[in-house]
Coordinates of C-alpha atoms in Angstrom, one line a residue:
M1 CA 90.8 83.0 -146.0
I2 CA 93.4 82.6 -143.2
S3 CA 94.1 79.6 -140.9
G4 CA 95.9 79.3 -137.6
V5 CA 95.3 77.1 -134.6
S6 CA 91.8 76.8 -133.4
V7 CA 91.9 76.8 -129.5
S8 CA 88.2 77.5 -128.5
K9 CA 85.2 76.3 -130.5
G10 CA 82.6 78.6 -132.0
I11 CA 81.7 80.8 -134.9
S12 CA 81.5 84.6 -134.7
F13 CA 80.6 87.4 -137.1
G14 CA 81.8 91.0 -136.3
K15 CA 84.0 94.0 -136.9
A16 CA 87.7 93.8 -136.1
L17 CA 89.2 95.7 -133.3
I18 CA 93.0 95.8 -133.7
L19 CA 94.9 96.0 -130.4
K20 CA 98.4 97.3 -130.9
N21 CA 100.3 98.3 -127.8
E22 CA 101.9 101.5 -129.0
K23 CA 105.1 102.2 -127.2
I24 CA 105.2 105.4 -125.1
I25 CA 108.4 107.0 -126.4
I26 CA 109.4 110.1 -124.4
N27 CA 112.3 112.2 -125.7
K28 CA 113.6 115.3 -123.9
K29 CA 112.1 118.3 -125.6
N30 CA 113.1 121.8 -124.7
I31 CA 110.6 124.6 -125.2
S32 CA 110.8 128.3 -125.5
I33 CA 109.6 130.7 -122.7
N34 CA 106.7 131.6 -125.1
N35 CA 105.4 128.0 -125.0
I36 CA 105.4 127.6 -121.2
N37 CA 101.6 128.3 -120.9
K38 CA 100.8 126.1 -123.9
E39 CA 102.6 123.1 -122.3
I40 CA 101.0 123.7 -118.9
K41 CA 97.6 123.7 -120.6
I42 CA 98.5 120.5 -122.5
F43 CA 99.2 118.9 -119.1
L44 CA 96.1 120.2 -117.3
V45 CA 93.7 119.4 -120.2
N46 CA 95.0 115.8 -120.4
R47 CA 95.1 115.4 -116.6
D48 CA 91.4 116.4 -116.6
K49 CA 90.7 114.1 -119.5
S50 CA 92.3 111.2 -117.7
I51 CA 90.2 111.9 -114.6
S52 CA 87.0 112.0 -116.8
Q53 CA 87.9 108.7 -118.4
I54 CA 88.3 107.0 -115.0
K55 CA 85.1 108.5 -113.7
K56 CA 83.2 107.3 -116.8
I57 CA 84.5 103.8 -116.3
I58 CA 83.2 103.9 -112.7
N59 CA 79.8 105.3 -113.6
I60 CA 79.1 103.0 -116.6
N61 CA 80.1 99.9 -114.6
K62 CA 78.8 100.9 -111.2
N63 CA 76.9 97.7 -110.8
K64 CA 79.7 95.4 -112.1
L65 CA 82.6 96.7 -110.1
N66 CA 83.4 95.1 -106.8
Q67 CA 84.4 97.4 -103.9
N68 CA 88.1 96.6 -104.4
K69 CA 88.1 97.6 -108.1
E70 CA 86.1 100.8 -107.4
N71 CA 88.6 101.8 -104.7
I72 CA 91.5 101.3 -107.1
F73 CA 89.9 103.6 -109.6
N74 CA 89.1 106.2 -106.9
S75 CA 92.7 106.1 -105.7
H76 CA 93.8 106.8 -109.3
I77 CA 91.6 109.9 -109.4
M78 CA 93.0 111.1 -106.1
I79 CA 96.6 110.8 -107.4
L80 CA 95.8 112.7 -110.5
E81 CA 94.0 115.4 -108.5
D82 CA 96.9 115.7 -106.0
C83 CA 98.1 119.3 -105.7
E84 CA 101.7 118.3 -105.2
F85 CA 101.7 116.1 -108.3
E86 CA 100.4 119.1 -110.3
K87 CA 102.8 121.6 -108.8
E88 CA 105.9 119.4 -109.5
I89 CA 105.0 118.9 -113.2
I90 CA 104.2 122.6 -113.7
Y91 CA 107.4 123.6 -111.8
L92 CA 109.5 121.5 -114.3
I93 CA 107.8 122.9 -117.3
K94 CA 108.4 126.5 -116.1
N95 CA 111.9 126.2 -114.7
Q96 CA 113.5 123.5 -116.9
L97 CA 111.7 124.6 -120.1
I98 CA 110.7 121.1 -121.0
S99 CA 107.6 119.7 -122.7
A100 CA 104.5 118.4 -120.8
D101 CA 105.1 114.8 -121.6
Y102 CA 108.8 114.9 -120.6
A103 CA 108.0 116.7 -117.3
T104 CA 105.2 114.2 -116.5
S105 CA 107.5 111.3 -117.3
K106 CA 110.2 112.6 -115.0
I107 CA 107.8 113.0 -112.0
I108 CA 106.2 109.6 -112.6
K109 CA 109.7 108.0 -112.5
K110 CA 110.6 110.0 -109.4
Q111 CA 107.6 108.8 -107.5
I112 CA 108.2 105.1 -108.5
K113 CA 111.8 105.4 -107.4
I114 CA 110.7 106.8 -104.0
L115 CA 108.1 104.1 -103.5
K116 CA 110.6 101.3 -104.4
K117 CA 112.8 102.4 -101.4
I118 CA 110.0 102.2 -98.9
K119 CA 109.8 99.0 -96.9
N120 CA 106.0 99.2 -96.2
D121 CA 104.3 96.6 -98.4
Y122 CA 101.1 98.5 -98.8
L123 CA 102.9 101.6 -100.2
K124 CA 105.1 99.4 -102.5
E125 CA 101.8 98.1 -104.0
R126 CA 101.0 101.7 -105.1
I127 CA 103.9 101.4 -107.7
N128 CA 101.5 99.7 -110.0
D129 CA 98.9 102.5 -109.5
I130 CA 101.5 105.1 -110.5
I131 CA 102.6 103.1 -113.5
D132 CA 99.0 102.7 -114.6
I133 CA 98.1 106.4 -114.1
G134 CA 101.3 107.5 -115.7
D135 CA 100.6 105.4 -118.8
R136 CA 97.1 106.8 -119.1
L137 CA 98.2 110.4 -118.7
L138 CA 101.1 110.1 -121.1
K139 CA 99.0 108.4 -123.7
N140 CA 96.5 111.2 -123.5
I141 CA 99.2 113.9 -123.8
L142 CA 100.8 112.1 -126.8
K143 CA 97.4 111.4 -128.3
I144 CA 97.9 107.6 -128.2
N145 CA 94.6 105.6 -128.3
I146 CA 93.6 104.0 -125.0
I147 CA 91.6 100.8 -125.2
D148 CA 90.4 99.2 -121.9
L149 CA 89.4 95.6 -122.5
S150 CA 86.9 95.6 -119.6
Y151 CA 84.8 98.4 -121.2
I152 CA 84.6 97.8 -125.0
N153 CA 81.2 99.0 -126.0
D154 CA 80.9 97.8 -129.6
K155 CA 80.4 94.2 -130.9
V156 CA 84.0 93.3 -132.0
I157 CA 86.4 90.5 -132.6
I158 CA 89.7 91.4 -131.1
V159 CA 92.9 91.0 -133.3
S160 CA 96.1 91.3 -131.4
K161 CA 99.7 90.1 -131.3
E162 CA 98.9 88.3 -128.0
L163 CA 96.6 88.5 -125.0
T164 CA 97.7 87.7 -121.5
P165 CA 95.5 85.5 -119.2
S166 CA 94.7 88.5 -117.1
E167 CA 93.7 90.6 -120.1
T168 CA 91.5 87.7 -121.3
A169 CA 89.8 87.6 -117.9
Q170 CA 88.9 91.3 -118.2
L171 CA 87.1 91.0 -121.6
N172 CA 83.6 92.4 -121.8
L173 CA 81.8 89.2 -123.0
K174 CA 78.7 91.1 -124.0
N175 CA 80.6 92.8 -126.8
V176 CA 83.8 90.8 -127.4
L177 CA 82.7 88.0 -129.8
G178 CA 86.1 86.2 -130.1
F179 CA 89.8 86.9 -130.6
I180 CA 92.6 86.2 -133.1
T181 CA 96.2 86.5 -132.1
E182 CA 99.7 86.1 -133.6
F183 CA 101.1 84.1 -130.7
G184 CA 99.6 81.4 -128.6
S185 CA 98.9 77.6 -128.5
V186 CA 96.2 75.2 -127.5
T187 CA 97.6 74.8 -124.0
S188 CA 98.5 78.5 -123.3
H189 CA 96.6 79.9 -120.3
T190 CA 95.0 82.5 -122.6
S191 CA 93.5 79.7 -124.7
I192 CA 92.4 77.9 -121.6
M193 CA 90.7 81.1 -120.5
A194 CA 89.0 81.4 -123.9
R195 CA 87.5 77.9 -123.6
S196 CA 86.4 78.7 -120.0
L197 CA 84.6 81.8 -121.3
E198 CA 83.2 79.9 -124.4
L199 CA 84.8 82.5 -126.6
P200 CA 85.7 81.5 -130.2
A201 CA 89.5 81.9 -130.7
I202 CA 92.2 81.2 -133.3
V203 CA 95.8 81.8 -132.5
N204 CA 99.3 81.5 -133.9
I205 CA 98.8 83.5 -137.1
Y206 CA 101.9 85.3 -138.3
N207 CA 101.6 89.1 -138.7
I208 CA 97.8 89.0 -138.3
T209 CA 97.6 92.6 -137.0
N210 CA 98.8 93.8 -140.4
K211 CA 96.6 91.4 -142.4
I212 CA 93.4 92.7 -140.8
K213 CA 92.4 96.4 -140.5
N214 CA 90.3 98.1 -137.9
N215 CA 86.5 97.7 -138.7
D216 CA 87.1 95.0 -141.3
F217 CA 84.1 92.6 -141.2
I218 CA 85.4 89.2 -140.0
I219 CA 84.0 85.7 -139.8
L220 CA 85.9 83.8 -137.1
D221 CA 85.2 80.1 -137.7
A222 CA 87.0 78.4 -134.9
I223 CA 85.3 75.1 -135.7
N224 CA 86.9 74.7 -139.1
N225 CA 89.9 76.9 -138.2
N226 CA 89.2 79.6 -140.9
I227 CA 89.1 83.4 -140.8
Y228 CA 87.4 85.3 -143.6
I229 CA 88.1 89.0 -144.1
N230 CA 85.3 91.1 -145.7
P231 CA 83.7 88.0 -147.2
D232 CA 80.9 88.1 -149.9
K233 CA 77.3 87.2 -149.2
N234 CA 77.7 83.7 -150.4
I235 CA 80.4 83.0 -147.8
I236 CA 78.5 84.7 -145.0
N237 CA 75.4 82.6 -145.8
L238 CA 77.4 79.4 -146.0
I239 CA 79.1 80.0 -142.6
K240 CA 75.7 80.9 -141.0
K241 CA 74.4 77.5 -142.1
K242 CA 77.5 75.8 -140.6
K243 CA 76.9 77.8 -137.4
N244 CA 73.3 76.6 -137.2
I245 CA 74.4 73.0 -137.7
Y246 CA 77.0 73.4 -134.9
I247 CA 74.4 74.9 -132.5
K248 CA 72.0 72.0 -133.3
K249 CA 74.7 69.4 -132.6
I250 CA 75.4 71.1 -129.2
Q251 CA 71.7 71.0 -128.3
E252 CA 71.6 67.2 -129.2
L253 CA 74.7 66.5 -127.1
K254 CA 73.2 68.4 -124.1
K255 CA 70.4 65.8 -124.0
I256 CA 72.8 63.2 -122.6
K257 CA 73.9 65.4 -119.7
K258 CA 71.7 63.5 -117.2
Y259 CA 73.2 60.2 -118.1
P260 CA 76.5 58.8 -116.7
A261 CA 79.8 58.5 -118.6
I262 CA 79.6 54.7 -119.0
T263 CA 80.7 52.4 -121.8
I264 CA 78.4 49.9 -123.6
D265 CA 80.0 47.1 -121.6
G266 CA 79.5 48.9 -118.2
Y267 CA 82.8 50.7 -117.5
K268 CA 82.2 54.0 -115.7
V269 CA 84.4 57.0 -115.5
S270 CA 83.9 60.5 -114.0
L271 CA 83.7 63.8 -116.0
F272 CA 84.6 66.9 -114.2
S273 CA 85.0 70.6 -115.0
N274 CA 88.0 72.9 -115.0
I275 CA 87.0 76.4 -113.8
C276 CA 88.6 79.8 -113.6
N277 CA 86.0 81.8 -111.7
T278 CA 82.6 81.6 -110.0
K279 CA 80.7 82.3 -113.2
D280 CA 81.9 79.0 -114.6
I281 CA 79.8 77.3 -111.8
N282 CA 76.7 77.8 -114.0
N283 CA 78.2 75.5 -116.6
I284 CA 78.4 72.5 -114.2
S285 CA 74.7 71.7 -114.5
K286 CA 74.4 73.1 -118.0
Y287 CA 76.8 70.5 -119.4
G288 CA 76.2 67.6 -117.0
S289 CA 79.5 67.8 -115.1
E290 CA 80.0 65.7 -111.9
G291 CA 81.9 68.4 -110.1
I292 CA 85.1 70.5 -110.2
G293 CA 88.3 68.6 -111.1
L294 CA 90.4 71.8 -111.1
Y295 CA 89.6 75.3 -109.8
R296 CA 92.4 77.6 -111.0
T297 CA 92.5 80.0 -108.0
E298 CA 95.2 82.2 -109.5
F299 CA 92.6 84.1 -111.4
L300 CA 91.2 85.2 -108.1
F301 CA 94.5 87.0 -107.5
M302 CA 94.6 88.8 -110.9
N303 CA 93.3 92.1 -112.1
R304 CA 93.7 93.8 -108.7
N305 CA 96.4 95.7 -106.8
N306 CA 96.8 93.5 -103.7
L307 CA 96.4 90.0 -102.4
P308 CA 92.9 88.8 -101.5
N309 CA 92.7 88.3 -97.8
V310 CA 91.2 85.3 -95.9
K311 CA 87.7 86.8 -95.8
E312 CA 87.6 87.5 -99.6
Q313 CA 88.9 84.1 -100.5
Y314 CA 86.6 82.4 -98.0
K315 CA 83.6 84.1 -99.6
T316 CA 84.5 82.7 -103.0
Y317 CA 85.3 79.2 -101.9
K318 CA 82.2 79.0 -99.7
Y319 CA 80.0 80.3 -102.5
I320 CA 81.2 77.5 -104.8
S321 CA 80.8 74.9 -102.1
K322 CA 77.2 76.0 -101.3
K323 CA 76.4 76.2 -105.0
I324 CA 77.2 72.5 -105.6
P325 CA 77.2 71.0 -102.0
K326 CA 76.9 67.4 -103.2
K327 CA 79.6 67.6 -105.8
K328 CA 83.3 67.1 -105.4
I329 CA 85.4 70.3 -105.7
T330 CA 89.2 70.3 -106.2
I331 CA 90.8 73.6 -105.3
R332 CA 94.3 74.0 -106.7
I333 CA 96.5 76.3 -104.7
M334 CA 97.5 79.5 -106.6
D335 CA 99.7 78.5 -109.6
I336 CA 101.5 81.6 -110.9
G337 CA 104.7 82.2 -112.8
G338 CA 105.5 81.0 -116.3
D339 CA 102.9 82.9 -118.5
K340 CA 100.7 83.9 -115.5
N341 CA 102.2 87.0 -113.8
I342 CA 100.8 89.0 -110.9
S343 CA 102.2 92.5 -111.1
Y344 CA 101.9 93.4 -107.4
L345 CA 104.1 90.4 -106.4
N346 CA 107.0 92.0 -108.3
I347 CA 108.1 88.6 -109.7
P348 CA 111.5 89.2 -111.3
K349 CA 111.9 88.7 -115.0
E350 CA 113.6 85.4 -115.7
E351 CA 115.4 84.0 -118.7
N352 CA 113.3 80.8 -118.4
P353 CA 110.2 81.4 -116.3
F354 CA 108.7 77.9 -116.8
L355 CA 111.8 76.5 -115.2
G356 CA 112.0 79.2 -112.6
W357 CA 110.2 80.7 -109.6
R358 CA 106.6 79.6 -110.0
A359 CA 103.7 77.8 -108.3
I360 CA 104.6 76.0 -105.0
R361 CA 108.2 77.5 -105.2
I362 CA 106.7 81.0 -104.8
L363 CA 104.3 80.0 -102.1
M364 CA 106.9 78.2 -100.0
D365 CA 108.9 81.5 -100.1
F366 CA 105.8 83.6 -99.5
K367 CA 104.5 81.7 -96.5
K368 CA 101.8 84.4 -95.8
I369 CA 100.1 83.7 -99.2
L370 CA 100.1 80.0 -98.6
Y371 CA 98.8 80.3 -95.1
T372 CA 96.0 82.7 -96.1
Q373 CA 94.8 80.5 -98.9
L374 CA 94.9 77.2 -96.9
K375 CA 93.1 78.9 -94.0
A376 CA 90.4 80.2 -96.4
I377 CA 89.9 76.8 -98.0
L378 CA 89.7 75.0 -94.7
L379 CA 87.1 77.5 -93.4
S380 CA 85.0 76.7 -96.5
S381 CA 85.3 73.0 -96.1
D382 CA 82.5 72.2 -93.6
F383 CA 80.3 70.5 -96.3
K384 CA 83.2 68.1 -96.8
N385 CA 83.0 68.4 -100.6
I386 CA 86.3 70.3 -101.0
R387 CA 89.8 68.8 -101.5
I388 CA 93.1 70.6 -101.9
M389 CA 95.5 70.1 -104.8
F390 CA 99.1 71.4 -104.9
P391 CA 100.7 72.1 -108.3
M392 CA 104.3 71.9 -109.6
I393 CA 105.6 69.3 -107.2
T394 CA 109.1 67.9 -107.8
F395 CA 110.2 66.4 -104.5
I396 CA 108.7 64.5 -101.7
E397 CA 110.1 67.0 -99.2
E398 CA 107.7 69.6 -100.8
I399 CA 104.7 67.5 -100.1
K400 CA 105.8 66.8 -96.5
Y401 CA 106.4 70.6 -95.9
L402 CA 102.9 71.5 -97.3
K403 CA 101.2 68.8 -95.3
Y404 CA 103.0 70.0 -92.2
E405 CA 101.8 73.6 -92.8
L406 CA 98.3 72.4 -93.5
N407 CA 98.1 70.3 -90.3
N408 CA 99.3 73.3 -88.2
I409 CA 96.5 75.5 -89.6
I410 CA 94.0 72.6 -89.0
K411 CA 95.1 72.4 -85.3
I412 CA 94.8 76.2 -84.8
L413 CA 91.2 76.2 -86.4
I414 CA 90.2 73.2 -84.2
I415 CA 91.3 75.1 -81.1
K416 CA 89.3 78.1 -82.3
K417 CA 86.3 75.7 -82.7
K418 CA 85.9 76.4 -86.4
K419 CA 83.7 74.0 -88.4
I420 CA 86.2 72.5 -90.9
D421 CA 86.9 69.2 -92.6
K422 CA 89.6 67.8 -90.3
K423 CA 90.4 65.0 -92.8
I424 CA 90.4 67.1 -95.9
K425 CA 91.7 65.2 -98.9
I426 CA 95.1 66.2 -100.3
G427 CA 96.3 65.7 -103.8
I428 CA 99.0 66.9 -106.2
M429 CA 99.4 67.7 -109.8
I430 CA 101.9 65.4 -111.6
E431 CA 103.4 67.8 -114.1
T432 CA 107.2 67.4 -113.8
P433 CA 109.3 64.4 -114.9
S434 CA 110.8 64.4 -111.4
A435 CA 107.4 63.6 -109.9
S436 CA 106.5 61.0 -112.5
L437 CA 109.8 59.2 -111.9
I438 CA 109.2 58.8 -108.1
I439 CA 105.4 58.3 -108.4
K440 CA 105.5 55.1 -106.4
D441 CA 106.8 56.9 -103.3
I442 CA 104.7 60.1 -103.9
I443 CA 101.4 58.2 -103.9
K444 CA 102.0 57.1 -100.3
E445 CA 101.9 60.7 -99.2
I446 CA 98.6 61.8 -100.9
D447 CA 94.9 60.9 -101.3
F448 CA 94.6 61.5 -105.1
L449 CA 96.6 62.8 -108.0
S450 CA 95.8 64.7 -111.2
I451 CA 98.1 64.6 -114.3
G452 CA 98.7 68.1 -115.7
T453 CA 99.5 67.0 -119.2
N454 CA 100.1 70.6 -120.5
D455 CA 103.2 71.1 -118.3
L456 CA 104.2 67.4 -118.1
T457 CA 104.4 67.3 -121.9
Q458 CA 106.6 70.5 -122.2
Y459 CA 108.9 69.3 -119.4
I460 CA 109.3 65.8 -120.7
L461 CA 110.0 67.1 -124.2
A462 CA 112.0 70.2 -123.1
V463 CA 109.7 72.3 -125.4
D464 CA 108.3 75.7 -124.3
R465 CA 104.8 75.4 -125.6
G466 CA 104.5 79.2 -126.0
N467 CA 107.7 79.5 -128.1
K468 CA 106.8 79.8 -131.8
L469 CA 110.2 78.4 -132.8
V470 CA 109.8 75.1 -131.1
S471 CA 106.0 74.8 -130.4
H472 CA 105.6 72.4 -133.4
L473 CA 107.7 69.9 -131.4
Y474 CA 105.1 70.0 -128.6
N475 CA 102.9 66.9 -128.9
P476 CA 101.4 65.0 -125.9
L477 CA 101.0 61.9 -128.1
L478 CA 104.8 61.3 -128.4
P479 CA 105.7 57.9 -126.9
S480 CA 107.6 59.3 -123.9
V481 CA 104.5 61.3 -122.7
I482 CA 102.0 58.5 -123.4
K483 CA 104.2 55.9 -121.5
S484 CA 104.7 58.3 -118.6
I485 CA 100.9 58.8 -118.3
K486 CA 100.4 55.0 -118.3
K487 CA 103.0 54.5 -115.7
I488 CA 101.4 57.1 -113.4
I489 CA 98.0 55.4 -113.7
Y490 CA 99.4 51.9 -113.2
E491 CA 101.4 52.8 -110.0
A492 CA 98.4 54.8 -108.6
H493 CA 96.0 51.9 -109.1
K494 CA 98.5 49.5 -107.5
Q495 CA 98.0 51.6 -104.3
N496 CA 94.2 52.0 -104.8
K497 CA 94.5 55.7 -105.6
Y498 CA 92.4 57.2 -108.4
V499 CA 93.9 59.3 -111.2
S500 CA 92.5 62.3 -113.1
I501 CA 93.8 64.2 -116.1
C502 CA 93.1 68.0 -115.9
G503 CA 95.3 69.0 -118.8
E504 CA 93.9 69.9 -122.2
L505 CA 94.5 66.3 -123.4
A506 CA 91.4 65.3 -121.4
S507 CA 89.2 67.2 -123.8
Y508 CA 90.7 65.8 -127.1
E509 CA 87.9 63.7 -128.5
K510 CA 90.2 61.5 -130.6
V511 CA 92.3 60.6 -127.6
T512 CA 89.4 59.7 -125.3
L513 CA 89.5 56.0 -126.0
L514 CA 93.2 55.9 -125.5
L515 CA 92.9 57.5 -122.1
L516 CA 89.9 55.3 -121.2
G517 CA 91.8 52.2 -122.2
M518 CA 94.8 53.2 -120.0
G519 CA 92.5 53.1 -117.0
L520 CA 92.0 56.8 -116.3
D521 CA 89.4 57.3 -113.6
E522 CA 88.5 60.9 -114.1
F523 CA 88.6 63.4 -117.0
S524 CA 88.6 67.0 -116.1
M525 CA 88.1 69.7 -118.7
N526 CA 86.3 72.9 -119.7
S527 CA 82.6 72.2 -119.1
S528 CA 81.5 72.7 -122.7
Y529 CA 83.6 69.8 -123.9
I530 CA 82.0 67.3 -121.5
P531 CA 79.1 66.3 -123.8
Y532 CA 81.5 65.5 -126.6
I533 CA 83.7 63.2 -124.4
K534 CA 80.6 61.6 -122.8
N535 CA 79.1 60.8 -126.2
I536 CA 82.3 59.0 -127.2
I537 CA 82.5 57.0 -124.0
R538 CA 78.8 56.0 -124.1
K539 CA 79.1 54.8 -127.8
N540 CA 82.1 52.6 -127.3
K541 CA 83.2 49.5 -125.4
F542 CA 85.9 49.6 -122.7
K543 CA 87.2 46.3 -124.2
N544 CA 87.9 48.2 -127.5
A545 CA 89.5 51.1 -125.7
T546 CA 92.0 48.8 -123.9
K547 CA 92.9 47.2 -127.3
I548 CA 93.7 50.7 -128.7
S549 CA 95.7 51.5 -125.6
N550 CA 97.7 48.3 -125.7
L551 CA 98.4 48.8 -129.3
V552 CA 99.5 52.5 -128.9
L553 CA 101.8 51.6 -125.9
K554 CA 103.8 49.2 -128.1
Q555 CA 104.6 51.9 -130.7
I556 CA 107.9 53.8 -130.6
T557 CA 107.2 56.6 -133.1
L558 CA 104.6 59.4 -133.2
K559 CA 103.6 58.5 -136.8
K560 CA 102.6 54.9 -135.7
I561 CA 100.8 56.2 -132.6
E562 CA 98.8 58.6 -134.7
K563 CA 98.0 55.8 -137.1
C564 CA 96.6 53.7 -134.2
I565 CA 94.5 56.6 -132.9
F566 CA 93.4 58.5 -136.0
N567 CA 93.5 55.6 -138.5
K568 CA 96.0 57.7 -140.7

């Protein structure tokens, strides 16, 4: 039995699929004249194999692919079938007497170099296509296994060193039963995606890809944080019973979905959902959510080769707005950077990405992206159930700039007689110490605020939550974090502004009464956690929650805080 960090609840039984990104190593290999035809054949056979693979992906998933993705795959085929591409590689094999893989690598690098010099943005975006095609072709030539996460056809539990948020978003949920990774944390965006997809997951297990072999039978128990490799029948039967108990508990909790989140003594709060895509909308009614407290729009920008235009974004936001017209929807402007990268934006590699060029900082430099997204949101706002939230704010000047740009777009759309919410609500995420320290002044500029406890914790504590060497120091219950949250709520209420928490802290059952007692107005979390939090609120008194809160706020050590909360 192996344990790690359980980041997404559930129990799965299935075969292991080990994902190891084998490096493509190309060495210069000279060949004899006698082997020219052999190397040309190696290139042509694997070129055709690559084309067949892509065509198979398109055909199998014809009904699932949107037009944009199908066009991307078709453009890959066109590049591979290009006569000039073929001629250049065969020329190098013949005239420089080099192997098929080395010749292919040289031409791929040459094309990338040419595209990098071109000023045309559209052509620059083709760099990612060339890299993708080059990797596929070289892996086929070198006989390196290719696994496409979107098109896994067997029932498997993925075992990997790590998964990026964009890779997690691609998973074929019909066949992927869960995942286990060497790296990761509760608050990593991959873990957040897993919870959104309701995919059992355990992370942070050292050397896991060497402890489990391909096709090992695994039990992934992400409720009790245990992994069993090739267990005997007794263990399998025991965990099956535990799974049935878990399912029954969920069914019982779902019964309270129609009731409000109100304490025994009549104190009411709101419970909202964090979502990553339009599929998550179905979970709003399923789990009794009151609306969307955080729509992470960055996932709309991932797994594609170019930026979504106004029309594409409008269709998504409008779909969500129509789907729940009487519920509040908070759309967060694209928050990329840190551990969420978008390849076609060519964001440079940074020494410290979480302190670097991310979120609003990117959008203020890329005004076109900001303008496009704000325009799409406004055009979707005629039901007046949408509000806008800006992430990663550090200065008041940033808020003033964003409001200025938003008002300019509103004026243009009014002139064009577009139906929009002219008084759309504006909020920000409080996730930097800078913003929390000037909260009294910030509140005057906005309609609402949401505390992003994931980032706020790591910035207050100076701990990179994804860094294995220091992640054990990351704890949102440390006095500095708890007192910052209380100060934010207190200052907001003094100016009659309501406060939400949309970080993962909102879904921690054992912390619910603490947050309730501090006066939090709105909890926003993955939809599936709502019944658990609602159950705690409905079974307790607000008077008792304030006692816990007052006691915790007097403590100066983590140990004493945990004693107050967990009765340790």
